[in-house]
């Protein structure tokens, strides 16, 4: 009887959070749909296995996202070990839920900005992509990143600085290129 209770609870958790977890993972796995689906599946498998040990000391969402963070950290560790394998950041367009309170011009500007960010990130090395994603999408501290990557904090700070400089350079180059293209018209 208790097993059925856990299954029902799992189904309720799954239906309540699967979309949110998927979007969170999708943004942090280089916008790779297949990879995000695999990681999300692993997360919910872990949720199912761990549900019996959930003591209710935090909200279900907090507990679930702790599992999500841990699985993403596992993913980052694997990526670091194989950072020469590039994650295709332009795999598919980011799916957004339109907000009817926003005007269409603002939405177009946001979408343009997202495309520009994706283009700039995609032009960087996979290692720089990983470092910037961990820092700015996951809000990881340099200390935490160093622990995950097995590096010193100074080393991570140095790589983070170079990654930011490379990103800024690419961003400025794209801006100049667009300016030249507009003036040709």
Short mmCIF file of C-alpha atoms in Angstrom, two decimals:
data_model
loop_
_atom_site.label_atom_id
_atom_site.label_comp_id
_atom_site.label_asym_id
_atom_site.label_seq_id
_atom_site.Cartn_x
_atom_site.Cartn_y
_atom_site.Cartn_z
CA UNK A 1 0.00 0.00 0.00
CA UNK A 2 2.82 2.41 0.85
CA UNK A 3 4.44 1.73 -2.55
CA UNK A 4 1.30 2.96 -4.33
CA UNK A 5 1.35 6.12 -2.22
CA UNK A 6 4.92 6.87 -3.36
CA UNK A 7 4.03 6.19 -6.98
CA UNK A 8 1.08 8.58 -6.78
CA UNK A 9 3.27 11.21 -5.14
CA UNK A 10 5.91 10.76 -7.83
CA UNK A 11 3.32 11.13 -10.60
CA UNK A 12 2.03 14.31 -8.94
CA UNK A 13 5.58 15.72 -8.64
CA UNK A 14 6.38 14.76 -12.21
CA UNK A 15 3.31 16.46 -13.67
CA UNK A 16 3.81 19.54 -11.49
CA UNK A 17 7.49 20.14 -12.27
CA UNK A 18 8.58 18.36 -15.46
CA UNK A 19 8.19 21.40 -17.72
CA UNK A 20 9.95 23.73 -15.29
CA UNK A 21 12.80 21.26 -14.74
CA UNK A 22 13.16 20.66 -18.48
CA UNK A 23 13.41 24.40 -19.27
CA UNK A 24 15.92 24.90 -16.45
CA UNK A 25 18.06 22.01 -17.72
CA UNK A 26 17.66 22.99 -21.39
CA UNK A 27 19.15 26.43 -20.74
CA UNK A 28 22.08 24.90 -18.90
CA UNK A 29 22.96 22.16 -21.36
CA UNK A 30 23.78 24.34 -24.33
CA UNK A 31 20.18 24.47 -25.61
CA UNK A 32 20.52 20.84 -26.66
CA UNK A 33 17.04 19.31 -26.70
CA UNK A 34 18.11 15.65 -26.65
CA UNK A 35 20.63 16.19 -23.87
CA UNK A 36 18.12 18.18 -21.82
CA UNK A 37 15.58 15.38 -22.19
CA UNK A 38 18.16 12.79 -21.07
CA UNK A 39 19.26 14.83 -18.06
CA UNK A 40 15.63 15.54 -17.12
CA UNK A 41 14.87 11.82 -17.32
CA UNK A 42 17.86 11.07 -15.06
CA UNK A 43 16.65 13.71 -12.62
CA UNK A 44 13.20 12.22 -12.33
CA UNK A 45 14.63 8.74 -11.99
CA UNK A 46 16.65 10.05 -9.04
CA UNK A 47 13.52 11.75 -7.66
CA UNK A 48 11.66 8.44 -7.82
CA UNK A 49 14.48 6.60 -6.06
CA UNK A 50 14.84 9.30 -3.39
CA UNK A 51 11.16 10.00 -2.73
CA UNK A 52 10.99 7.57 0.20
CA UNK A 53 13.78 9.46 1.97
CA UNK A 54 12.17 12.88 1.54
CA UNK A 55 11.51 14.09 5.09
CA UNK A 56 9.60 17.25 4.26
CA UNK A 57 12.15 19.59 5.90
CA UNK A 58 11.91 21.81 2.85
CA UNK A 59 9.32 22.33 0.17
CA UNK A 60 9.01 19.67 -2.53
CA UNK A 61 10.21 22.19 -5.10
CA UNK A 62 13.33 23.04 -3.07
CA UNK A 63 14.11 19.36 -2.58
CA UNK A 64 13.52 18.60 -6.26
CA UNK A 65 15.73 21.46 -7.45
CA UNK A 66 18.51 20.34 -5.13
CA UNK A 67 18.47 17.07 -7.09
CA UNK A 68 18.38 19.06 -10.34
CA UNK A 69 21.44 21.10 -9.27
CA UNK A 70 23.34 17.96 -8.26
CA UNK A 71 22.62 16.27 -11.60
CA UNK A 72 23.67 19.41 -13.48
CA UNK A 73 26.88 19.49 -11.46
CA UNK A 74 27.48 15.89 -12.55
CA UNK A 75 26.88 16.99 -16.15
CA UNK A 76 29.34 19.90 -15.76
CA UNK A 77 31.99 17.56 -14.39
CA UNK A 78 31.57 15.27 -17.41
CA UNK A 79 31.65 18.25 -19.77
CA UNK A 80 34.84 19.52 -18.19
CA UNK A 81 36.50 16.15 -18.60
CA UNK A 82 35.48 16.15 -22.26
CA UNK A 83 35.31 19.89 -22.92
CA UNK A 84 36.76 19.38 -26.37
CA UNK A 85 33.41 17.93 -27.39
CA UNK A 86 31.37 20.97 -28.33
CA UNK A 87 27.79 21.39 -27.15
CA UNK A 88 25.72 22.71 -30.04
CA UNK A 89 24.32 25.91 -28.60
CA UNK A 90 22.22 26.69 -31.68
CA UNK A 91 20.45 23.35 -31.74
CA UNK A 92 16.92 24.76 -31.47
CA UNK A 93 15.29 28.04 -30.69
CA UNK A 94 14.62 28.73 -27.06
CA UNK A 95 10.94 28.17 -26.42
CA UNK A 96 9.43 31.01 -24.48
CA UNK A 97 6.00 31.51 -23.09
CA UNK A 98 4.77 34.82 -24.45
CA UNK A 99 3.58 37.29 -21.83
CA UNK A 100 0.49 39.06 -23.06
CA UNK A 101 1.29 42.07 -20.90
CA UNK A 102 4.45 42.76 -22.94
CA UNK A 103 4.29 44.64 -26.18
CA UNK A 104 5.47 42.99 -29.37
CA UNK A 105 8.39 45.40 -29.87
CA UNK A 106 9.85 44.54 -26.46
CA UNK A 107 9.47 40.83 -27.21
CA UNK A 108 11.28 41.27 -30.52
CA UNK A 109 14.12 43.10 -28.80
CA UNK A 110 14.39 40.34 -26.18
CA UNK A 111 14.42 37.66 -28.86
CA UNK A 112 17.08 39.55 -30.81
CA UNK A 113 19.19 39.83 -27.65
CA UNK A 114 18.83 36.09 -26.97
CA UNK A 115 19.91 35.32 -30.53
CA UNK A 116 22.89 37.64 -30.21
CA UNK A 117 23.92 35.99 -26.93
CA UNK A 118 23.60 32.52 -28.46
CA UNK A 119 25.63 33.58 -31.50
CA UNK A 120 28.38 35.07 -29.33
CA UNK A 121 28.50 32.04 -27.01
CA UNK A 122 28.55 29.65 -29.95
CA UNK A 123 31.62 31.36 -31.34
CA UNK A 124 33.57 30.64 -28.14
CA UNK A 125 35.42 27.45 -27.26
CA UNK A 126 33.37 24.76 -25.49
CA UNK A 127 35.39 25.36 -22.31
CA UNK A 128 34.58 29.08 -22.32
CA UNK A 129 30.92 28.25 -22.99
CA UNK A 130 30.90 25.93 -19.97
CA UNK A 131 32.60 28.47 -17.69
CA UNK A 132 30.25 31.32 -18.68
CA UNK A 133 27.17 29.11 -18.36
CA UNK A 134 28.17 27.95 -14.89
CA UNK A 135 28.89 31.50 -13.74
CA UNK A 136 26.05 33.48 -15.29
CA UNK A 137 23.21 31.01 -15.88
CA UNK A 138 23.74 28.92 -12.76
CA UNK A 139 25.07 31.75 -10.58
CA UNK A 140 27.86 29.47 -9.38
CA UNK A 141 30.53 31.06 -7.24
CA UNK A 142 34.13 30.89 -8.41
CA UNK A 143 34.89 28.74 -5.38
CA UNK A 144 32.13 26.28 -6.29
CA UNK A 145 33.27 26.19 -9.92
CA UNK A 146 36.83 25.49 -8.80
CA UNK A 147 35.65 22.59 -6.65
CA UNK A 148 33.61 21.11 -9.51
CA UNK A 149 36.41 21.47 -12.03
CA UNK A 150 39.23 20.46 -9.71
CA UNK A 151 41.02 23.78 -10.25
CA UNK A 152 42.20 26.56 -7.96
CA UNK A 153 40.01 29.64 -7.57
CA UNK A 154 42.75 31.75 -9.18
CA UNK A 155 42.79 29.45 -12.19
CA UNK A 156 39.00 29.66 -12.56
CA UNK A 157 39.07 33.45 -12.14
CA UNK A 158 41.70 33.66 -14.87
CA UNK A 159 39.73 31.48 -17.27
CA UNK A 160 36.52 33.35 -16.43
CA UNK A 161 38.25 36.66 -17.20
CA UNK A 162 39.53 35.36 -20.55
CA UNK A 163 36.10 33.91 -21.39
CA UNK A 164 34.42 37.24 -20.63
CA UNK A 165 36.98 39.10 -22.74
CA UNK A 166 36.44 36.69 -25.64
CA UNK A 167 32.66 37.10 -25.31
CA UNK A 168 32.90 40.90 -25.23
CA UNK A 169 35.20 40.91 -28.24
CA UNK A 170 32.77 38.72 -30.19
CA UNK A 171 29.82 40.86 -29.11
CA UNK A 172 31.54 44.04 -30.28
CA UNK A 173 32.60 42.42 -33.56
CA UNK A 174 29.02 41.35 -34.28
CA UNK A 175 27.78 44.87 -33.47
CA UNK A 176 30.27 46.44 -35.89
CA UNK A 177 29.40 43.91 -38.57
CA UNK A 178 25.67 44.68 -38.23
CA UNK A 179 26.38 48.42 -38.34
CA UNK A 180 28.35 48.00 -41.59
CA UNK A 181 25.56 45.84 -43.07
CA UNK A 182 22.90 48.44 -42.20
CA UNK A 183 24.94 51.25 -43.77
CA UNK A 184 25.26 49.30 -47.04
CA UNK A 185 21.49 49.31 -47.49
#
